[in-house]
Coordinates of C-alpha atoms in Angstrom, one line a residue:
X9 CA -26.3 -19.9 -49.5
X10 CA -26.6 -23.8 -48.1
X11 CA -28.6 -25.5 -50.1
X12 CA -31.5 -28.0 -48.4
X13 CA -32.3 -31.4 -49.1
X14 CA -35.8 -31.9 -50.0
X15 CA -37.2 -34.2 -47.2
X16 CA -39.4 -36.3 -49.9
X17 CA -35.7 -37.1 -52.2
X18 CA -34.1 -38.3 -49.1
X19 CA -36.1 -41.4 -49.2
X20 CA -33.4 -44.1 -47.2
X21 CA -32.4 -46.7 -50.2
X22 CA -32.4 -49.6 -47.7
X23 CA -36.2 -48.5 -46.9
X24 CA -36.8 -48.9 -50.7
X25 CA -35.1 -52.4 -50.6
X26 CA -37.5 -53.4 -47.5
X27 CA -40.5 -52.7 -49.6
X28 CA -39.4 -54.9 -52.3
X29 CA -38.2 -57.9 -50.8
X30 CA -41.3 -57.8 -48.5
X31 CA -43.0 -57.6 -52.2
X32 CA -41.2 -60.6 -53.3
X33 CA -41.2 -62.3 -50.0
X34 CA -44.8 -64.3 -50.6
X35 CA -43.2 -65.6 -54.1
X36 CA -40.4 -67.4 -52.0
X37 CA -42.6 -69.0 -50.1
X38 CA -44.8 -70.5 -53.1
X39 CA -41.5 -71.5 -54.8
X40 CA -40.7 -73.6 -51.8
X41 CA -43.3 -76.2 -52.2
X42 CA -43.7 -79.2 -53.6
X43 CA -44.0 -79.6 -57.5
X44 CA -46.1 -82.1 -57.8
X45 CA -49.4 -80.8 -60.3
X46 CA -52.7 -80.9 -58.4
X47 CA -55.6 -79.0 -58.0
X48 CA -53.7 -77.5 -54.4
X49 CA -50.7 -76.5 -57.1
X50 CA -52.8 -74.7 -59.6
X51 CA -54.4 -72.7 -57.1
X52 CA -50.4 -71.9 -55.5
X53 CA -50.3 -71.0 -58.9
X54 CA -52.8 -68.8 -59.4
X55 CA -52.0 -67.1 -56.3
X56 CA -48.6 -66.8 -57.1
X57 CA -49.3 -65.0 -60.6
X58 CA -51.4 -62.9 -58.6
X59 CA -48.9 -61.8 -56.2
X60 CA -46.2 -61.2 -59.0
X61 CA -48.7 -59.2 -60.5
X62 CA -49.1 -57.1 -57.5
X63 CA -45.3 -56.6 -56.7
X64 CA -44.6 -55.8 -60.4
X65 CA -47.1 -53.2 -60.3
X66 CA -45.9 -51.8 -56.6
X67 CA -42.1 -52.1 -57.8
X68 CA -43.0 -50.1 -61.1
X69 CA -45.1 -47.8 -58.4
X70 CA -41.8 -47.2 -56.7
X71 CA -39.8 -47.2 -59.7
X72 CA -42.4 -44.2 -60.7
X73 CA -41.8 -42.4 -57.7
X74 CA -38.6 -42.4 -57.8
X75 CA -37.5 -41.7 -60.5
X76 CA -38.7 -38.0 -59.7
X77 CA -36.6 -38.1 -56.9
X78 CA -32.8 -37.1 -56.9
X79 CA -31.9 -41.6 -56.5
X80 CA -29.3 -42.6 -58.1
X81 CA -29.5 -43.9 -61.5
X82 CA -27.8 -47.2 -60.4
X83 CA -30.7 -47.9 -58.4
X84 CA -32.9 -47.4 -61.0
X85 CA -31.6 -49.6 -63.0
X86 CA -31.7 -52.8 -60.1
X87 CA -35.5 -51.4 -60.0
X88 CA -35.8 -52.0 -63.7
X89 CA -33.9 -55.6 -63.4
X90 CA -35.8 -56.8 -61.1
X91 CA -38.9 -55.8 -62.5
X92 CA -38.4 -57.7 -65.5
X93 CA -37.2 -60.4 -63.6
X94 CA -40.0 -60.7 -62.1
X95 CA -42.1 -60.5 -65.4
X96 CA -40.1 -63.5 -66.8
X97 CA -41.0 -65.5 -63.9
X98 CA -45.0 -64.7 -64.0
X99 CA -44.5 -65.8 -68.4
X100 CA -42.9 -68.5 -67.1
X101 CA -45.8 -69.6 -64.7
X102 CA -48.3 -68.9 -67.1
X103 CA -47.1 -70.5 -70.3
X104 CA -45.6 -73.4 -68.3
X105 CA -47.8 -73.9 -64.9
X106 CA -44.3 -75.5 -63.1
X107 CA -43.4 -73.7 -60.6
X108 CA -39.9 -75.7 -60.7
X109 CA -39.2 -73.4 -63.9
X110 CA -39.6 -70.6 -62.3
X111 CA -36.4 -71.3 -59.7
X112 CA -33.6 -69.7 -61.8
X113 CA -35.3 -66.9 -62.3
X114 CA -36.1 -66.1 -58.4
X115 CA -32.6 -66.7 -57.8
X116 CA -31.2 -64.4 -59.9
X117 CA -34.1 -62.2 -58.4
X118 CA -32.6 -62.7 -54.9
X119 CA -29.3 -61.9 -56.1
X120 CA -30.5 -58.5 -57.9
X121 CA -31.9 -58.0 -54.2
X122 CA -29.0 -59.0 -52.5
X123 CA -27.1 -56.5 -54.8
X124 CA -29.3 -53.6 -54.6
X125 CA -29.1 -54.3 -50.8
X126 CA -25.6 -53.9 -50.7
X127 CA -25.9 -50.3 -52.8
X128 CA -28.4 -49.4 -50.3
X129 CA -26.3 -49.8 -47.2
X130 CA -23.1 -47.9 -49.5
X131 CA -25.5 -45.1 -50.4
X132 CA -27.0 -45.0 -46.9
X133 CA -23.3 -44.6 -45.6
X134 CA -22.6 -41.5 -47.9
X135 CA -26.0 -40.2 -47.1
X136 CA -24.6 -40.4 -43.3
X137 CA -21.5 -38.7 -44.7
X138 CA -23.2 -36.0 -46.7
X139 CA -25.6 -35.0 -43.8
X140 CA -22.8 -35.0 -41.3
X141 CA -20.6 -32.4 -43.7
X142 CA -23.8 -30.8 -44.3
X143 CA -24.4 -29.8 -41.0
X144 CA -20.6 -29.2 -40.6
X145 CA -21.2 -26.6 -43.2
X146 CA -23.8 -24.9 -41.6
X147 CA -22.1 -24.7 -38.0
X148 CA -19.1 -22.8 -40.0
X149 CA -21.6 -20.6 -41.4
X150 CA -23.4 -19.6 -38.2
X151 CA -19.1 -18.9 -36.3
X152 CA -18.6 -16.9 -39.7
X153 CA -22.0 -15.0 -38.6
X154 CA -20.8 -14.6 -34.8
X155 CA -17.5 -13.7 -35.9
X156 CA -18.3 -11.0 -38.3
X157 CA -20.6 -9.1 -35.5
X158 CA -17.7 -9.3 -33.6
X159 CA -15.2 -8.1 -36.1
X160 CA -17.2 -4.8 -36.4
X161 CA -17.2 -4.2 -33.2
X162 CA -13.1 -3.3 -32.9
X163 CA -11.5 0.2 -33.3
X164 CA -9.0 -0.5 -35.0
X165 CA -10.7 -0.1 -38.5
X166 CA -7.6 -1.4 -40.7
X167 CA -8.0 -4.8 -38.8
X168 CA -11.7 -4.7 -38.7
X169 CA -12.3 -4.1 -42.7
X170 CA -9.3 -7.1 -43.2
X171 CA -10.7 -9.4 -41.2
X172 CA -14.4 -8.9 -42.8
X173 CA -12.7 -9.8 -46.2
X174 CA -11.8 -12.9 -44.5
X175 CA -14.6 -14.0 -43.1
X176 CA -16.3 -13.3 -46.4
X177 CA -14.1 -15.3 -48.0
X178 CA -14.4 -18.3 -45.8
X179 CA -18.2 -17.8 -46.0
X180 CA -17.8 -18.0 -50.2
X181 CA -15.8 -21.1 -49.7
X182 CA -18.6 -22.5 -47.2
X183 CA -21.4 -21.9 -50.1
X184 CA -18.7 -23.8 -52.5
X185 CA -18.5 -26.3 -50.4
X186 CA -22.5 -26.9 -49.8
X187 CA -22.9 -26.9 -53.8
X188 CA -20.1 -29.4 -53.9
X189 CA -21.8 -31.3 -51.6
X190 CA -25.1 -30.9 -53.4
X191 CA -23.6 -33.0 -56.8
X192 CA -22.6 -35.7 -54.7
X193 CA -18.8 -34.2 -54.5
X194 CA -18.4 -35.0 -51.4
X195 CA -14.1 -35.0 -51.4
X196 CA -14.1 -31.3 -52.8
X197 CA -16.4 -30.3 -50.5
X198 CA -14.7 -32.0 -47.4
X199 CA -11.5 -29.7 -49.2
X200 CA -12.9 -26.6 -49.5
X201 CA -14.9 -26.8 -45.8
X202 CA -11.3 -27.4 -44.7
X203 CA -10.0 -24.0 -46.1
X204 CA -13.1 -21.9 -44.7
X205 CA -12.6 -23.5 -41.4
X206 CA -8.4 -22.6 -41.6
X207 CA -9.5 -18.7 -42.6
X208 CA -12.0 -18.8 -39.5
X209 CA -9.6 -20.1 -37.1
X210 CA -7.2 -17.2 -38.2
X211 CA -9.5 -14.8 -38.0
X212 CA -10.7 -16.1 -34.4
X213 CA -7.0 -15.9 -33.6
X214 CA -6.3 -12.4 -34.7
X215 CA -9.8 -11.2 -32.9
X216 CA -8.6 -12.7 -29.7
X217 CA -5.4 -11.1 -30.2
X218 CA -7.2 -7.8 -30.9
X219 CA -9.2 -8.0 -28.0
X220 CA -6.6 -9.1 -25.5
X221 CA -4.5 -5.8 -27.0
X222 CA -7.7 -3.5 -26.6
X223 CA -8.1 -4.8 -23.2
X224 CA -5.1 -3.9 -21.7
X225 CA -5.5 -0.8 -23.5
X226 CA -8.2 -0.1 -22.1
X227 CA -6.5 -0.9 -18.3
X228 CA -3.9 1.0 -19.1
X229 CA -6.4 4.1 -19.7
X230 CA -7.8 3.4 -16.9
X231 CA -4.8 3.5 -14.6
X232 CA -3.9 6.9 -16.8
X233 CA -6.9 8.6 -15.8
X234 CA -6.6 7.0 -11.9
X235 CA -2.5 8.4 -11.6
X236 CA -3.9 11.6 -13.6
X237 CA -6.4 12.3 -11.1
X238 CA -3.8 11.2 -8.0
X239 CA -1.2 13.8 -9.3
X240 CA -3.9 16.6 -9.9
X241 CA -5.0 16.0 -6.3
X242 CA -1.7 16.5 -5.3
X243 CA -0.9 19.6 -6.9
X244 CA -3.8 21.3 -5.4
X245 CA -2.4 19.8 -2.1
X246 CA 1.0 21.6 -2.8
X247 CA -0.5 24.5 -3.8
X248 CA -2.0 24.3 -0.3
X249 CA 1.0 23.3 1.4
X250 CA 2.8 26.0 -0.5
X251 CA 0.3 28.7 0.6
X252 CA 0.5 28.3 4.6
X253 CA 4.2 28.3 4.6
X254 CA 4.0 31.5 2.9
X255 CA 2.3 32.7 5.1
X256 CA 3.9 31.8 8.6
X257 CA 7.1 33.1 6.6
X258 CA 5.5 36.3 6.2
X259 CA 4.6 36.3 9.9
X260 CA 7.9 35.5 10.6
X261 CA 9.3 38.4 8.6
X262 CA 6.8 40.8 9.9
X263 CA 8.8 39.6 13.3
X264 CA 12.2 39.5 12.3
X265 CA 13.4 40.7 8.7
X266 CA 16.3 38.2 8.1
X267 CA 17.5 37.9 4.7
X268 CA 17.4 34.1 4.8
X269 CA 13.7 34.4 5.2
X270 CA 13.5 36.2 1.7
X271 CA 15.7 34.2 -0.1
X272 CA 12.9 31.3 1.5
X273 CA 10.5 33.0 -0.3
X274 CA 11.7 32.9 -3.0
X275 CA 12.2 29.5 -3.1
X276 CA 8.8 28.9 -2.6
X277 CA 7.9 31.0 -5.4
X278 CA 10.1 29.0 -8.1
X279 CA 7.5 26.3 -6.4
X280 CA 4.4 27.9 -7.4
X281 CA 6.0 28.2 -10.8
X282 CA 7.1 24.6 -11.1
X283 CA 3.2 23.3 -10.3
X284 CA 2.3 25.4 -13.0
X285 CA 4.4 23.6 -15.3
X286 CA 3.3 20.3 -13.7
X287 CA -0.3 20.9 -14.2
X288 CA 0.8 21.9 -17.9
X289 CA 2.6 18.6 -18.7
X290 CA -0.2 17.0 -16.6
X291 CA -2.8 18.4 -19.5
X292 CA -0.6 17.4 -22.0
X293 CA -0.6 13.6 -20.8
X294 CA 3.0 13.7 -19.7
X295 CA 2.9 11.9 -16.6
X296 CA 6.4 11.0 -16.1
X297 CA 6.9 15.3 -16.4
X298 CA 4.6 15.5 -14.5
X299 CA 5.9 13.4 -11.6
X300 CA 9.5 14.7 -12.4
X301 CA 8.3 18.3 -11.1
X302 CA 6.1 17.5 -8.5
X303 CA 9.6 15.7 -7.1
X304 CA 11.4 18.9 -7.2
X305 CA 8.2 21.1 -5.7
X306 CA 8.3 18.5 -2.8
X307 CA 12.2 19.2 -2.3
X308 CA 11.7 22.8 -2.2
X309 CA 9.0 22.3 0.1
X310 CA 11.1 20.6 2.4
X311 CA 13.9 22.6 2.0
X312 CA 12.3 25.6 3.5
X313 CA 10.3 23.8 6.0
X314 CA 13.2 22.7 7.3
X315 CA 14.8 25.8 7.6
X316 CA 12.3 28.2 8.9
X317 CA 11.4 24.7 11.9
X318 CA 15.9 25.8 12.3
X319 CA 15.0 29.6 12.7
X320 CA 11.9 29.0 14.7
X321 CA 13.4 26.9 17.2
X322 CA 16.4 28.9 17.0
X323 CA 14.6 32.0 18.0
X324 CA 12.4 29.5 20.6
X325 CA 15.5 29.5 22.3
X326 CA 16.6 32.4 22.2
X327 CA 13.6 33.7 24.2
X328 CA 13.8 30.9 26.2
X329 CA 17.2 31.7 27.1
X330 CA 16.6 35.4 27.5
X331 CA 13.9 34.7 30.1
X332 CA 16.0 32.3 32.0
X333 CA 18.4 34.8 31.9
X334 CA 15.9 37.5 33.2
X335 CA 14.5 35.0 36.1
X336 CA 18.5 34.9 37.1
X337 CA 18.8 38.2 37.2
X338 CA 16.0 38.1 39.8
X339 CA 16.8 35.3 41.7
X340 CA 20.3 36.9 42.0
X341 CA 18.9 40.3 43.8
X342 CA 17.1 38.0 46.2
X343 CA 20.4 36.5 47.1
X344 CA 22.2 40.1 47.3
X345 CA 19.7 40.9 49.9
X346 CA 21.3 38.4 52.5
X347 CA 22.8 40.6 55.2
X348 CA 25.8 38.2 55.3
X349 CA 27.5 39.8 52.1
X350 CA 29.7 42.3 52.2
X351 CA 28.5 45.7 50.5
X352 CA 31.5 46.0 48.3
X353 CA 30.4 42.4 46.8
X354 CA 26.5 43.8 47.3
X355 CA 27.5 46.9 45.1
X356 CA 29.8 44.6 42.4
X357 CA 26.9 42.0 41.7
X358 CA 24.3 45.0 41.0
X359 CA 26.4 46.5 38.3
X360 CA 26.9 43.5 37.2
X361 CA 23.3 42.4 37.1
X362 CA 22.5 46.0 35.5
X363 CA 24.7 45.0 32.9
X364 CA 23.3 42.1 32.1
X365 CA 19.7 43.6 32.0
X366 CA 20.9 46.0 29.3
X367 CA 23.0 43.5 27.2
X368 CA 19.2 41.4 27.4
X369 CA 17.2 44.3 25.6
X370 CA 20.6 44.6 23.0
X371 CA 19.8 40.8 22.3
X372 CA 16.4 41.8 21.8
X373 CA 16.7 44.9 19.6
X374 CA 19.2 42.7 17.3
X375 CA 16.5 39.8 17.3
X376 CA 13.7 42.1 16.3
X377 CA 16.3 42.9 13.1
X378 CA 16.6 39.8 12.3
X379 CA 20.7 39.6 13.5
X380 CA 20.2 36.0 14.8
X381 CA 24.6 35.9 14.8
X382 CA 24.5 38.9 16.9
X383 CA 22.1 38.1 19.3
X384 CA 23.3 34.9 20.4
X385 CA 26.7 36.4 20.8
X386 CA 25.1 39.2 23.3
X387 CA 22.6 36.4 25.4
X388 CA 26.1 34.5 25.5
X389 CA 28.4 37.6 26.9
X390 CA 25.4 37.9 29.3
X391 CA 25.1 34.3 30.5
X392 CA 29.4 34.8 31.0
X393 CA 27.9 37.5 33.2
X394 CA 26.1 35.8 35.2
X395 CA 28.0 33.2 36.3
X396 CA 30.7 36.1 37.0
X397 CA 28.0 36.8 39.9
X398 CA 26.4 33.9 41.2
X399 CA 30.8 33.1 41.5
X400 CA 30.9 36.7 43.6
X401 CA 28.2 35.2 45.7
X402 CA 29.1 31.8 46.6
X403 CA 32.8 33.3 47.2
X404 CA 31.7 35.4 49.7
X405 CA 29.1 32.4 51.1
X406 CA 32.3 30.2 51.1
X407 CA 34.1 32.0 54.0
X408 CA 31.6 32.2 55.9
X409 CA 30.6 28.8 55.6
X410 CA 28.0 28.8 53.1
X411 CA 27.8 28.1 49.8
X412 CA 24.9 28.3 46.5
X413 CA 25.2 26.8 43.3
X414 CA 22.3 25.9 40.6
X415 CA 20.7 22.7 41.9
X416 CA 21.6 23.1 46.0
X417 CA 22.1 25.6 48.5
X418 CA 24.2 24.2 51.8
X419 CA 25.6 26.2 55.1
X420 CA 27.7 25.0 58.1
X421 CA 27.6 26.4 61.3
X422 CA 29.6 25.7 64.5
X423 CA 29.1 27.5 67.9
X424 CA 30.8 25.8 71.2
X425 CA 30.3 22.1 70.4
X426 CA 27.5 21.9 68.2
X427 CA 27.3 21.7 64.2
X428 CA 24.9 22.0 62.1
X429 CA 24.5 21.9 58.6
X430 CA 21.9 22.3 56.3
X431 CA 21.7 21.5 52.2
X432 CA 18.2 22.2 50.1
X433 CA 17.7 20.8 46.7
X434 CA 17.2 23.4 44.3
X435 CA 17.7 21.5 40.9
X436 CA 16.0 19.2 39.0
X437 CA 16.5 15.6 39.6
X438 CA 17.0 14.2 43.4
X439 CA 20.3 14.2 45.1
X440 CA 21.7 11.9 47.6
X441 CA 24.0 12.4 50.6
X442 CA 26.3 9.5 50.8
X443 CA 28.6 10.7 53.4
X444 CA 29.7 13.7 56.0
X445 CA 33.4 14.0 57.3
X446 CA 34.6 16.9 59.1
X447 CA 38.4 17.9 59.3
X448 CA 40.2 20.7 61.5
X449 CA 42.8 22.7 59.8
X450 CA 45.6 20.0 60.4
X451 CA 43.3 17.7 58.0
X452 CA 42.2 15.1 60.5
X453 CA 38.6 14.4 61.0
X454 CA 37.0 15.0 64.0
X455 CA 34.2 12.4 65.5
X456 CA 30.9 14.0 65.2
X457 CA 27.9 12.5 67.3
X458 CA 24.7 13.2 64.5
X459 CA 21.3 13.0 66.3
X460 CA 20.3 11.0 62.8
X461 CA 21.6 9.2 60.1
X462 CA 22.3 12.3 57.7
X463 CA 22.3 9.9 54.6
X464 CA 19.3 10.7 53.3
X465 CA 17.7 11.2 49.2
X466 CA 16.6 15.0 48.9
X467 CA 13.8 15.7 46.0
X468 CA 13.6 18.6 44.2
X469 CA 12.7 21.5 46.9
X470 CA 13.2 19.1 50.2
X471 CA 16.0 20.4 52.4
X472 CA 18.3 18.4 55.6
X473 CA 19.3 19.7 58.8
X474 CA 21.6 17.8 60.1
X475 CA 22.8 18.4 64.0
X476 CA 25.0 17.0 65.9
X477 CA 28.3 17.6 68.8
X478 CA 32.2 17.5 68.4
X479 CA 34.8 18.2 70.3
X480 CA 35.5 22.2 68.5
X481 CA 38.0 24.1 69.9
X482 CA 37.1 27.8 69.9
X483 CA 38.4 30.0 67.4
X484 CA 39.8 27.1 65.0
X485 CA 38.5 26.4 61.3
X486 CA 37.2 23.5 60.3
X487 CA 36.5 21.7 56.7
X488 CA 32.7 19.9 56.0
X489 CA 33.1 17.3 53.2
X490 CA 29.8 16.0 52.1
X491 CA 29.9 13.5 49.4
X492 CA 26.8 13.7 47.0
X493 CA 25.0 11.4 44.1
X494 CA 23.4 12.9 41.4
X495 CA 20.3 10.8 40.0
X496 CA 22.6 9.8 36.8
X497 CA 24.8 8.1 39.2
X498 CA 27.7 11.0 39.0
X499 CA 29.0 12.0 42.0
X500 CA 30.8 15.8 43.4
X501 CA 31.8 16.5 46.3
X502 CA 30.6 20.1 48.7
X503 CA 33.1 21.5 50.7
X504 CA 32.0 23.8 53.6
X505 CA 34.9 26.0 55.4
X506 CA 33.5 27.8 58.8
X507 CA 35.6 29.0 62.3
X508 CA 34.1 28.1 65.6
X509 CA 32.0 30.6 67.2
X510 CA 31.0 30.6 71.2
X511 CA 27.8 29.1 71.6
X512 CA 24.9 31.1 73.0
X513 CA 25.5 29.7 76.4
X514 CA 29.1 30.9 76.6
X515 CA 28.2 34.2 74.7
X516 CA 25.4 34.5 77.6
X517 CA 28.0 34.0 80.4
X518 CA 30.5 36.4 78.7
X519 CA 27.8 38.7 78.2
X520 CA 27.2 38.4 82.1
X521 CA 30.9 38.9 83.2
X522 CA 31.0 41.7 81.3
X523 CA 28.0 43.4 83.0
X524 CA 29.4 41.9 86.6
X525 CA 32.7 43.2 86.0
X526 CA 32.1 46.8 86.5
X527 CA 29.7 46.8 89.5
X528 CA 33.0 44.7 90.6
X529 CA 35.1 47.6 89.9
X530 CA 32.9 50.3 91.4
X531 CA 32.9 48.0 94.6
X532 CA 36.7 48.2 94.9
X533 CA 36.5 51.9 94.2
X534 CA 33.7 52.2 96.7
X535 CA 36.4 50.6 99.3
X536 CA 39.4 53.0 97.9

């Protein structure tokens, strides 16, 4: 261990040298006066002696003290000098009574002052020296304490017992250095405070290294244990996910038995199978496994949501289709209820229609079996079906100046000289009427007077009646051309074909001819 300076051997050397030239200092002043020999000189004298006698006896006081001390032996030796010096002088004064005599012998007093003053200020410089290293010393002590309560703190035990050698070591060296320092050595132990303070800073160095290293380590278990607990979370939402498609493809297969939906199952099966490996690579802290499956789980996953979302929309709209296809079927026996159709076209469209209905339950039954192929081939023969009809219809509408299609409904009439014409909107999305041109059977068009401007927008379920009078002849045909605009901005044209019929003024007068024509003839047989 450091050793410590006794406080009472550290006695400053230039404090000693005070003391004795403030001894001496009285002497000086007795030397400087005259040297003439009177009364007033004797009694200098006699004071003189008995100041010498006083600072001989307080130098050999201090040379006593000291000399128990740990001073060097140089100063010691001034001490002695100067003591006898000073012992000549007060033989000098006594055997001689001059005080002139006594001059060479307080200079070379002074000098031994001077001298020993010079030592002091040289020893008082090392003494700086030595305390400074000493304290030096013991702030390399108290870092080799810190840092060998911090060595024992790391894991890594092959580090941790090396670097405890080493700051042993440099603490060994420290002690060397304090005894060096003790015997006045102050260059070896300046050397060997040097070496304790290189193994220190390595063993600073290599702790810092070791804790940066154990930090990140220690970050890096943290964001282990974080992405652990992310991917277990996961799993058990798979598993989740995994369990309610299994079960709406069971409700689904309940419904319709298709084979695809099995092999779906399946699929999700290998799933299950592949979380269970996940959550074993997972336990075995192989994340990068772990991930890699949970990957391939989410694929799966995907893969069969994506196909049952086909199949479900697909059979979506199939019923769709087969109930649009039933609501035709209705609308379509409405229609066949119009007295204007012929009951050859009337008896056609019901088979038809009939035929339809059953080809409807056939897409069903296949549906229920799961024959997705089949079923849409049957809604597709029955949708050719229908337009086989509503084409019967709007033939038979056409001659007589009607006609019916998806989206409108329109009808032209003519009796005598008045038109009329009527369209409803039946579809979707408006429709407007951007022009009307009637044409006889030659082609050219014939100057209608409307009672209003027939160019009008029709919403969905608003209908026009459009009046107006021509110049008809009776019994003639005659072409309606009404030019349309769909709310997309494409246009089609409806053509309307009717023959002119008497109007119910000239059927009235007809009518009354016929009744006055036989009273007419029973007159001129009356006369007969």
């Amino acid at each position: 261990m450091l050793k410590k300076i006794d406080a009472k051997k550290s006695m400053s050397l230039a404090m000693i040298i005070l003391l004795i030239t403030g001894l001496a200092f009285p002497l000086e002043e007795l030397l400087a006066q005259p040297s003439q020999i009177s009364q007033e000189e004797k009694d200098r004298t006699k004071v003189a002696l008995e100041t010498l006698k006083q600072v001989i006896e307080g130098l050999k006081k201090v040379r006593e003290f000291l000399s128990t001390r740990d001073i060097p032996s140089e100063v010691l030796s001034v001490l002695d000098s100067a003591i006898k010096n000073l012992e000549s002088v007060t033989q000098i004064l006594k055997s001689t009574g001059d005080l002139k005599a006594t001059e060479a012998a307080l200079k070379d007093s002074s000098k031994t002052q001077e001298v020993l003053s010079k030592k002091a200020i040289r020893e008082e410089e090392k003494e700086a020296e030595r305390d400074a290293m000493q304290r030096a010393i013991q702030r390399a002590l108290e870092r080799a304490d810190e840092l060998n309560e911090e060595v024992s703190k790391i894991e890594n035990s092959t580090l941790r017992v090396k670097l405890s050698k080493d700051v042993e070591k440099a603490k060994d060296l420290l002690n060397q250095a304090s005894d060096f320092l003790s015997k006045g050595e102050v260059n070896e132990a300046a050397k060997v405070l040097g070496n304790a303070r290189d193994i220190l800073g390595k063993v600073n160095s290599e702790l810092n290294k070791e804790k940066a290293q154990e930090k990140l380590a220690n970050i890096k278990k943290s964001l282990k244990e974080k992405i652990t607990e992310k991917i277990s979370d996961k799993i058990s939402e798979l598993r989740k996910d995994l369990a309610e498609l299994q079960d709406k493809l069971l409700e689904r297969i309940a419904k319709s038995p298709l084979k695809k939906l099995n092999e779906m199952l399946q699929r999700l099966e290998e799933a299950n199978k592949l979380l269970d490996e996940a959550e074993k690579a997972l336990k075995n802290q192989e994340i990068d496994a772990a991930f890699s499956t949970i990957g391939k789980v989410e694929a799966l996953i995907k893969e069969v949501k994506d196909n049952l979302n086909k199949i479900e929309k697909f059979f979506e709209k199939s019923d769709e289709k087969m109930m649009k296809i039933i609501n035709k079927i209705e609308e379509l026996k409405k229609k066949l209820q119009d007295k204007a159709l012929s009951e050859e076209v009337i008896a056609e469209a019901n088979k038809l229609l009939d035929n339809i209905l059953s080809l409807v339950e056939e897409a069903q039954k296949a549906l229920e079996k799961g024959e997705i192929e089949e079923a849409n081939s049957i809604l597709n023969k029955a949708e050719a079906l229908i337009n086989q009809v509503e084409k019967l219809i709007s033939k038979e509408k056409k001659e007589k100046g009607e006609i019916a299609f998806n989206n409108y409904q329109a009808e032209l009439e003519i009796k005598g000289k008045k038109i009329k014409i009527e369209i409803e909107n039946e579809g979707e999305e408006a429709l407007t009427i951007l022009s009307i041109k009637i044409l006889d059977k030659e082609g050219k068009e014939v100057i209608v007077e409307w009672k209003k401007d027939c160019r009008i927008t029709l919403e969905k379920g608003e209908e026009l009646k459009c009046e107006g009078t021509g110049n008809f002849k009776k019994g003639q045909s005659y072409q309606a051309l009404i030019d349309v605009r769909k709310a997309d901005g494409s246009t089609f044209q409806i053509q309307l074909n009717t023959h002119v019929e008497e109007s119910e003024e000239e059927q009235s007068k007809s009518e009354e001819q016929e009744e006055e024509k036989p009273e007419a003839e029973e007159e001129e047989e009356e006369e007969e």
